[in-house]
PDB file of N, CA and C in Angstrom:
ATOM      1  N   ILE A 238     -22.052  51.498   1.252  1.00  0.00           N
ATOM      2  CA  ILE A 238     -21.937  50.763   2.359  1.00  0.00           C
ATOM      3  C   ILE A 238     -22.158  51.583   3.593  1.00  0.00           C
ATOM      4  N   MET A 239     -21.501  52.798   3.628  1.00  0.00           N
ATOM      5  CA  MET A 239     -21.771  53.738   5.040  1.00  0.00           C
ATOM      6  C   MET A 239     -22.941  54.296   4.852  1.00  0.00           C
ATOM      7  N   LEU A 240     -23.877  54.345   3.957  1.00  0.00           N
ATOM      8  CA  LEU A 240     -24.971  54.748   4.034  1.00  0.00           C
ATOM      9  C   LEU A 240     -26.060  53.883   4.946  1.00  0.00           C
ATOM     10  N   LYS A 241     -25.644  52.684   4.955  1.00  0.00           N
ATOM     11  CA  LYS A 241     -26.341  51.754   5.631  1.00  0.00           C
ATOM     12  C   LYS A 241     -26.192  51.923   7.502  1.00  0.00           C
ATOM     13  N   ASP A 242     -25.138  52.315   7.408  1.00  0.00           N
ATOM     14  CA  ASP A 242     -24.555  52.660   8.922  1.00  0.00           C
ATOM     15  C   ASP A 242     -25.330  53.443   9.785  1.00  0.00           C
ATOM     16  N   PRO A 243     -26.036  53.039  10.647  1.00  0.00           N
ATOM     17  CA  PRO A 243     -26.763  53.962  11.635  1.00  0.00           C
ATOM     18  C   PRO A 243     -26.105  55.205  12.236  1.00  0.00           C
ATOM     19  N   LEU A 244     -24.915  54.811  12.696  1.00  0.00           N
ATOM     20  CA  LEU A 244     -23.925  55.910  13.335  1.00  0.00           C
ATOM     21  C   LEU A 244     -23.633  57.012  12.126  1.00  0.00           C
ATOM     22  N   PHE A 245     -23.282  56.483  10.925  1.00  0.00           N
ATOM     23  CA  PHE A 245     -22.973  57.449  10.016  1.00  0.00           C
ATOM     24  C   PHE A 245     -24.171  58.572   9.784  1.00  0.00           C
ATOM     25  N   ILE A 246     -25.261  57.844   9.739  1.00  0.00           N
ATOM     26  CA  ILE A 246     -26.519  58.489   9.356  1.00  0.00           C
ATOM     27  C   ILE A 246     -26.827  59.628  10.375  1.00  0.00           C
ATOM     28  N   ALA A 247     -26.472  59.127  11.541  1.00  0.00           N
ATOM     29  CA  ALA A 247     -26.681  60.081  12.944  1.00  0.00           C
ATOM     30  C   ALA A 247     -25.744  61.148  12.748  1.00  0.00           C
ATOM     31  N   VAL A 248     -24.489  60.878  12.185  1.00  0.00           N
ATOM     32  CA  VAL A 248     -23.635  61.999  12.061  1.00  0.00           C
ATOM     33  C   VAL A 248     -24.219  63.070  11.135  1.00  0.00           C
ATOM     34  N   ILE A 249     -24.658  62.506   9.935  1.00  0.00           N
ATOM     35  CA  ILE A 249     -25.267  63.464   8.883  1.00  0.00           C
ATOM     36  C   ILE A 249     -26.274  64.013   9.305  1.00  0.00           C
ATOM     37  N   VAL A 250     -27.216  63.318   9.818  1.00  0.00           N
ATOM     38  CA  VAL A 250     -28.447  64.095  10.435  1.00  0.00           C
ATOM     39  C   VAL A 250     -27.921  65.015  11.528  1.00  0.00           C
ATOM     40  N   GLY A 251     -27.308  65.058  12.464  1.00  0.00           N
ATOM     41  CA  GLY A 251     -26.457  65.685  13.174  1.00  0.00           C
ATOM     42  C   GLY A 251     -25.793  67.105  12.675  1.00  0.00           C
ATOM     43  N   CYS A 252     -25.101  67.044  11.676  1.00  0.00           N
ATOM     44  CA  CYS A 252     -24.845  67.988  10.754  1.00  0.00           C
ATOM     45  C   CYS A 252     -25.676  68.925  10.249  1.00  0.00           C
ATOM     46  N   ALA A 253     -26.670  68.000   9.867  1.00  0.00           N
ATOM     47  CA  ALA A 253     -27.878  69.028   9.403  1.00  0.00           C
ATOM     48  C   ALA A 253     -28.529  69.787  10.274  1.00  0.00           C
ATOM     49  N   ILE A 254     -28.732  69.100  11.510  1.00  0.00           N
ATOM     50  CA  ILE A 254     -29.316  70.012  12.671  1.00  0.00           C
ATOM     51  C   ILE A 254     -28.469  70.980  13.055  1.00  0.00           C
ATOM     52  N   VAL A 255     -27.337  70.989  13.181  1.00  0.00           N
ATOM     53  CA  VAL A 255     -26.298  72.225  13.524  1.00  0.00           C
ATOM     54  C   VAL A 255     -26.375  73.113  12.470  1.00  0.00           C
ATOM     55  N   SER A 256     -26.297  72.818  11.257  1.00  0.00           N
ATOM     56  CA  SER A 256     -26.683  73.650  10.175  1.00  0.00           C
ATOM     57  C   SER A 256     -27.905  74.734  10.267  1.00  0.00           C
ATOM     58  N   LEU A 257     -28.873  74.030  10.474  1.00  0.00           N
ATOM     59  CA  LEU A 257     -30.115  74.689  10.802  1.00  0.00           C
ATOM     60  C   LEU A 257     -30.316  75.523  11.925  1.00  0.00           C
ATOM     61  N   ILE A 258     -29.603  75.235  12.948  1.00  0.00           N
ATOM     62  CA  ILE A 258     -29.614  76.006  14.350  1.00  0.00           C
ATOM     63  C   ILE A 258     -28.674  77.204  14.080  1.00  0.00           C
ATOM     64  N   LEU A 259     -27.524  76.752  13.340  1.00  0.00           N
ATOM     65  CA  LEU A 259     -26.833  78.084  12.842  1.00  0.00           C
ATOM     66  C   LEU A 259     -27.488  78.904  12.015  1.00  0.00           C
ATOM     67  N   ALA A 260     -28.098  78.638  11.094  1.00  0.00           N
ATOM     68  CA  ALA A 260     -29.071  79.612  10.095  1.00  0.00           C
ATOM     69  C   ALA A 260     -30.052  80.317  10.874  1.00  0.00           C
ATOM     70  N   ARG A 261     -30.932  79.477  11.930  1.00  0.00           N
ATOM     71  CA  ARG A 261     -31.732  80.238  12.683  1.00  0.00           C
ATOM     72  C   ARG A 261     -31.300  81.311  13.556  1.00  0.00           C
ATOM     73  N   GLY A 262     -29.879  80.971  14.016  1.00  0.00           N
ATOM     74  CA  GLY A 262     -29.282  81.965  14.985  1.00  0.00           C
ATOM     75  C   GLY A 262     -28.739  83.295  14.264  1.00  0.00           C
ATOM     76  N   ILE A 263     -28.127  82.897  13.068  1.00  0.00           N
ATOM     77  CA  ILE A 263     -27.923  84.196  12.365  1.00  0.00           C
ATOM     78  C   ILE A 263     -28.944  85.081  11.812  1.00  0.00           C
ATOM     79  N   SER A 264     -30.157  84.374  11.363  1.00  0.00           N
ATOM     80  CA  SER A 264     -31.422  85.217  11.046  1.00  0.00           C
ATOM     81  C   SER A 264     -31.871  85.744  12.116  1.00  0.00           C
ATOM     82  N   LEU A 265     -31.861  85.155  13.302  1.00  0.00           N
ATOM     83  CA  LEU A 265     -32.326  85.984  14.647  1.00  0.00           C
ATOM     84  C   LEU A 265     -31.420  87.256  14.857  1.00  0.00           C
ATOM     85  N   MET A 266     -30.164  86.978  14.586  1.00  0.00           N
ATOM     86  CA  MET A 266     -29.183  88.172  14.898  1.00  0.00           C
ATOM     87  C   MET A 266     -29.401  89.337  13.966  1.00  0.00           C
ATOM     88  N   GLY A 267     -29.935  88.787  12.848  1.00  0.00           N
ATOM     89  CA  GLY A 267     -30.112  89.851  11.616  1.00  0.00           C
ATOM     90  C   GLY A 267     -31.178  90.862  11.989  1.00  0.00           C
ATOM     91  N   ARG A 268     -32.278  90.482  12.732  1.00  0.00           N
ATOM     92  CA  ARG A 268     -33.562  91.219  13.200  1.00  0.00           C
ATOM     93  C   ARG A 268     -32.880  92.389  13.972  1.00  0.00           C
ATOM     94  N   GLY A 269     -31.940  92.271  14.960  1.00  0.00           N
ATOM     95  CA  GLY A 269     -31.495  93.345  15.782  1.00  0.00           C
ATOM     96  C   GLY A 269     -32.196  93.596  16.869  1.00  0.00           C
ATOM     97  N   GLY A 270     -31.907  94.323  17.538  1.00  0.00           N
ATOM     98  CA  GLY A 270     -32.476  94.691  18.874  1.00  0.00           C
ATOM     99  C   GLY A 270     -32.506  93.935  20.014  1.00  0.00           C
ATOM    100  N   PRO A 271     -32.493  94.180  21.256  1.00  0.00           N
ATOM    101  CA  PRO A 271     -32.062  93.373  22.216  1.00  0.00           C
ATOM    102  C   PRO A 271     -32.726  91.860  22.375  1.00  0.00           C
ATOM    103  N   GLU A 272     -34.094  92.125  21.747  1.00  0.00           N
ATOM    104  CA  GLU A 272     -34.814  90.403  21.771  1.00  0.00           C
ATOM    105  C   GLU A 272     -34.277  89.546  20.971  1.00  0.00           C
ATOM    106  N   GLY A 273     -33.833  90.228  19.537  1.00  0.00           N
ATOM    107  CA  GLY A 273     -33.300  89.368  18.653  1.00  0.00           C
ATOM    108  C   GLY A 273     -31.978  88.916  19.329  1.00  0.00           C
ATOM    109  N   ALA A 274     -31.140  89.650  19.527  1.00  0.00           N
ATOM    110  CA  ALA A 274     -29.776  89.281  20.169  1.00  0.00           C
ATOM    111  C   ALA A 274     -29.965  88.297  21.503  1.00  0.00           C
ATOM    112  N   LYS A 275     -30.985  88.423  22.173  1.00  0.00           N
ATOM    113  CA  LYS A 275     -31.142  87.310  23.105  1.00  0.00           C
ATOM    114  C   LYS A 275     -31.311  86.078  22.661  1.00  0.00           C
ATOM    115  N   LYS A 276     -32.371  86.152  21.845  1.00  0.00           N
ATOM    116  CA  LYS A 276     -32.713  84.634  20.973  1.00  0.00           C
ATOM    117  C   LYS A 276     -31.497  84.128  20.168  1.00  0.00           C
ATOM    118  N   SER A 277     -30.820  85.052  19.508  1.00  0.00           N
ATOM    119  CA  SER A 277     -29.914  84.664  18.623  1.00  0.00           C
ATOM    120  C   SER A 277     -28.814  83.863  19.578  1.00  0.00           C
ATOM    121  N   ASN A 278     -28.535  84.503  20.712  1.00  0.00           N
ATOM    122  CA  ASN A 278     -27.399  84.012  21.763  1.00  0.00           C
ATOM    123  C   ASN A 278     -27.869  82.543  22.203  1.00  0.00           C
ATOM    124  N   LYS A 279     -28.971  82.297  22.456  1.00  0.00           N
ATOM    125  CA  LYS A 279     -29.850  80.975  22.821  1.00  0.00           C
ATOM    126  C   LYS A 279     -29.660  80.249  21.853  1.00  0.00           C
ATOM    127  N   MET A 280     -29.719  80.461  20.599  1.00  0.00           N
ATOM    128  CA  MET A 280     -29.761  79.640  19.454  1.00  0.00           C
ATOM    129  C   MET A 280     -28.394  79.270  19.268  1.00  0.00           C
ATOM    130  N   MET A 281     -27.459  80.039  19.442  1.00  0.00           N
ATOM    131  CA  MET A 281     -25.761  79.840  19.322  1.00  0.00           C
ATOM    132  C   MET A 281     -25.571  78.798  20.479  1.00  0.00           C
ATOM    133  N   GLN A 282     -25.989  78.965  21.591  1.00  0.00           N
ATOM    134  CA  GLN A 282     -25.894  78.130  22.656  1.00  0.00           C
ATOM    135  C   GLN A 282     -26.185  76.585  22.380  1.00  0.00           C
ATOM    136  N   TYR A 283     -27.319  76.619  21.849  1.00  0.00           N
ATOM    137  CA  TYR A 283     -28.128  75.319  21.641  1.00  0.00           C
ATOM    138  C   TYR A 283     -27.046  74.624  20.230  1.00  0.00           C
ATOM    139  N   ARG A 284     -26.308  75.731  19.488  1.00  0.00           N
ATOM    140  CA  ARG A 284     -25.584  75.190  18.447  1.00  0.00           C
ATOM    141  C   ARG A 284     -24.452  74.387  18.910  1.00  0.00           C
ATOM    142  N   ILE A 285     -23.832  75.195  20.031  1.00  0.00           N
ATOM    143  CA  ILE A 285     -22.598  74.445  20.537  1.00  0.00           C
ATOM    144  C   ILE A 285     -22.829  73.104  21.218  1.00  0.00           C
ATOM    145  N   ILE A 286     -23.924  73.072  21.791  1.00  0.00           N
ATOM    146  CA  ILE A 286     -24.501  71.769  22.481  1.00  0.00           C
ATOM    147  C   ILE A 286     -24.342  70.547  21.024  1.00  0.00           C
ATOM    148  N   ALA A 287     -25.222  71.025  20.172  1.00  0.00           N
ATOM    149  CA  ALA A 287     -25.375  70.145  19.046  1.00  0.00           C
ATOM    150  C   ALA A 287     -24.211  69.705  18.449  1.00  0.00           C
ATOM    151  N   GLN A 288     -23.134  70.684  18.091  1.00  0.00           N
ATOM    152  CA  GLN A 288     -21.833  70.522  17.696  1.00  0.00           C
ATOM    153  C   GLN A 288     -21.158  69.579  18.756  1.00  0.00           C
ATOM    154  N   LEU A 289     -21.184  69.702  19.951  1.00  0.00           N
ATOM    155  CA  LEU A 289     -20.385  68.737  20.742  1.00  0.00           C
ATOM    156  C   LEU A 289     -21.059  67.293  20.545  1.00  0.00           C
ATOM    157  N   ILE A 290     -22.411  67.151  20.472  1.00  0.00           N
ATOM    158  CA  ILE A 290     -22.930  65.775  20.243  1.00  0.00           C
ATOM    159  C   ILE A 290     -22.350  65.107  18.838  1.00  0.00           C
ATOM    160  N   VAL A 291     -22.308  66.087  17.955  1.00  0.00           N
ATOM    161  CA  VAL A 291     -21.954  65.541  16.671  1.00  0.00           C
ATOM    162  C   VAL A 291     -20.435  65.155  16.706  1.00  0.00           C
ATOM    163  N   VAL A 292     -19.749  66.121  17.382  1.00  0.00           N
ATOM    164  CA  VAL A 292     -18.134  65.603  17.447  1.00  0.00           C
ATOM    165  C   VAL A 292     -18.109  64.424  18.107  1.00  0.00           C
ATOM    166  N   ILE A 293     -18.746  64.044  19.150  1.00  0.00           N
ATOM    167  CA  ILE A 293     -18.752  62.964  19.826  1.00  0.00           C
ATOM    168  C   ILE A 293     -18.888  61.590  19.008  1.00  0.00           C
ATOM    169  N   LEU A 294     -19.993  61.924  18.238  1.00  0.00           N
ATOM    170  CA  LEU A 294     -20.520  60.980  17.364  1.00  0.00           C
ATOM    171  C   LEU A 294     -19.481  60.467  16.401  1.00  0.00           C
ATOM    172  N   VAL A 295     -18.701  61.604  15.660  1.00  0.00           N
ATOM    173  CA  VAL A 295     -17.630  61.296  14.754  1.00  0.00           C
ATOM    174  C   VAL A 295     -16.539  60.664  15.466  1.00  0.00           C
ATOM    175  N   VAL A 296     -16.239  61.079  16.585  1.00  0.00           N
ATOM    176  CA  VAL A 296     -15.060  60.395  17.168  1.00  0.00           C
ATOM    177  C   VAL A 296     -15.312  58.615  17.458  1.00  0.00           C
ATOM    178  N   VAL A 297     -16.769  58.578  17.981  1.00  0.00           N
ATOM    179  CA  VAL A 297     -17.058  57.248  18.064  1.00  0.00           C
ATOM    180  C   VAL A 297     -17.160  56.427  16.830  1.00  0.00           C
ATOM    181  N   PHE A 298     -17.577  57.105  15.820  1.00  0.00           N
ATOM    182  CA  PHE A 298     -17.539  56.334  14.250  1.00  0.00           C
ATOM    183  C   PHE A 298     -15.972  56.026  13.912  1.00  0.00           C
ATOM    184  N   VAL A 299     -15.233  57.121  14.341  1.00  0.00           N
ATOM    185  CA  VAL A 299     -13.944  56.753  13.709  1.00  0.00           C
ATOM    186  C   VAL A 299     -13.246  55.566  14.431  1.00  0.00           C
ATOM    187  N   ALA A 300     -13.182  55.557  15.759  1.00  0.00           N
ATOM    188  CA  ALA A 300     -12.895  54.800  16.523  1.00  0.00           C
ATOM    189  C   ALA A 300     -13.355  53.215  16.228  1.00  0.00           C
ATOM    190  N   LEU A 301     -14.683  53.433  16.035  1.00  0.00           N
ATOM    191  CA  LEU A 301     -15.153  51.815  15.629  1.00  0.00           C
ATOM    192  C   LEU A 301     -14.592  51.487  14.282  1.00  0.00           C
ATOM    193  N   ARG A 302     -14.771  52.258  13.656  1.00  0.00           N
ATOM    194  CA  ARG A 302     -13.917  51.871  12.214  1.00  0.00           C
ATOM    195  C   ARG A 302     -12.590  51.504  12.129  1.00  0.00           C
ATOM    196  N   LYS A 303     -11.796  51.911  13.029  1.00  0.00           N
ATOM    197  CA  LYS A 303     -10.553  51.665  13.288  1.00  0.00           C
ATOM    198  C   LYS A 303     -10.183  50.320  13.801  1.00  0.00           C
ATOM    199  N   THR A 304     -10.998  50.067  14.816  1.00  0.00           N
ATOM    200  CA  THR A 304     -10.964  48.779  15.161  1.00  0.00           C
ATOM    201  C   THR A 304     -11.753  47.604  14.601  1.00  0.00           C
ATOM    202  N   GLY A 305     -12.353  47.931  13.584  1.00  0.00           N
ATOM    203  CA  GLY A 305     -13.173  46.946  12.669  1.00  0.00           C
ATOM    204  C   GLY A 305     -14.551  46.659  13.113  1.00  0.00           C
ATOM    205  N   GLY A 306     -15.126  47.595  14.096  1.00  0.00           N
ATOM    206  CA  GLY A 306     -16.332  47.532  14.621  1.00  0.00           C
ATOM    207  C   GLY A 306     -17.518  47.853  13.525  1.00  0.00           C
TER     208      GLY A 306
END
């Protein structure tokens, strides 16, 4: 039932995107050097933004399910 819900699918896709950004940031950090650190920091900033969006989607999803929407 939930797999047909577009909001639920958006949450799942968002979680996957956050995971990919995290993995990319960690791999860049592993390269070392000032350039790797700079790129890794930028990826982690993107991850925080993506996480915020996913958290908002989860809150909306739960709120709509609570009210029967």
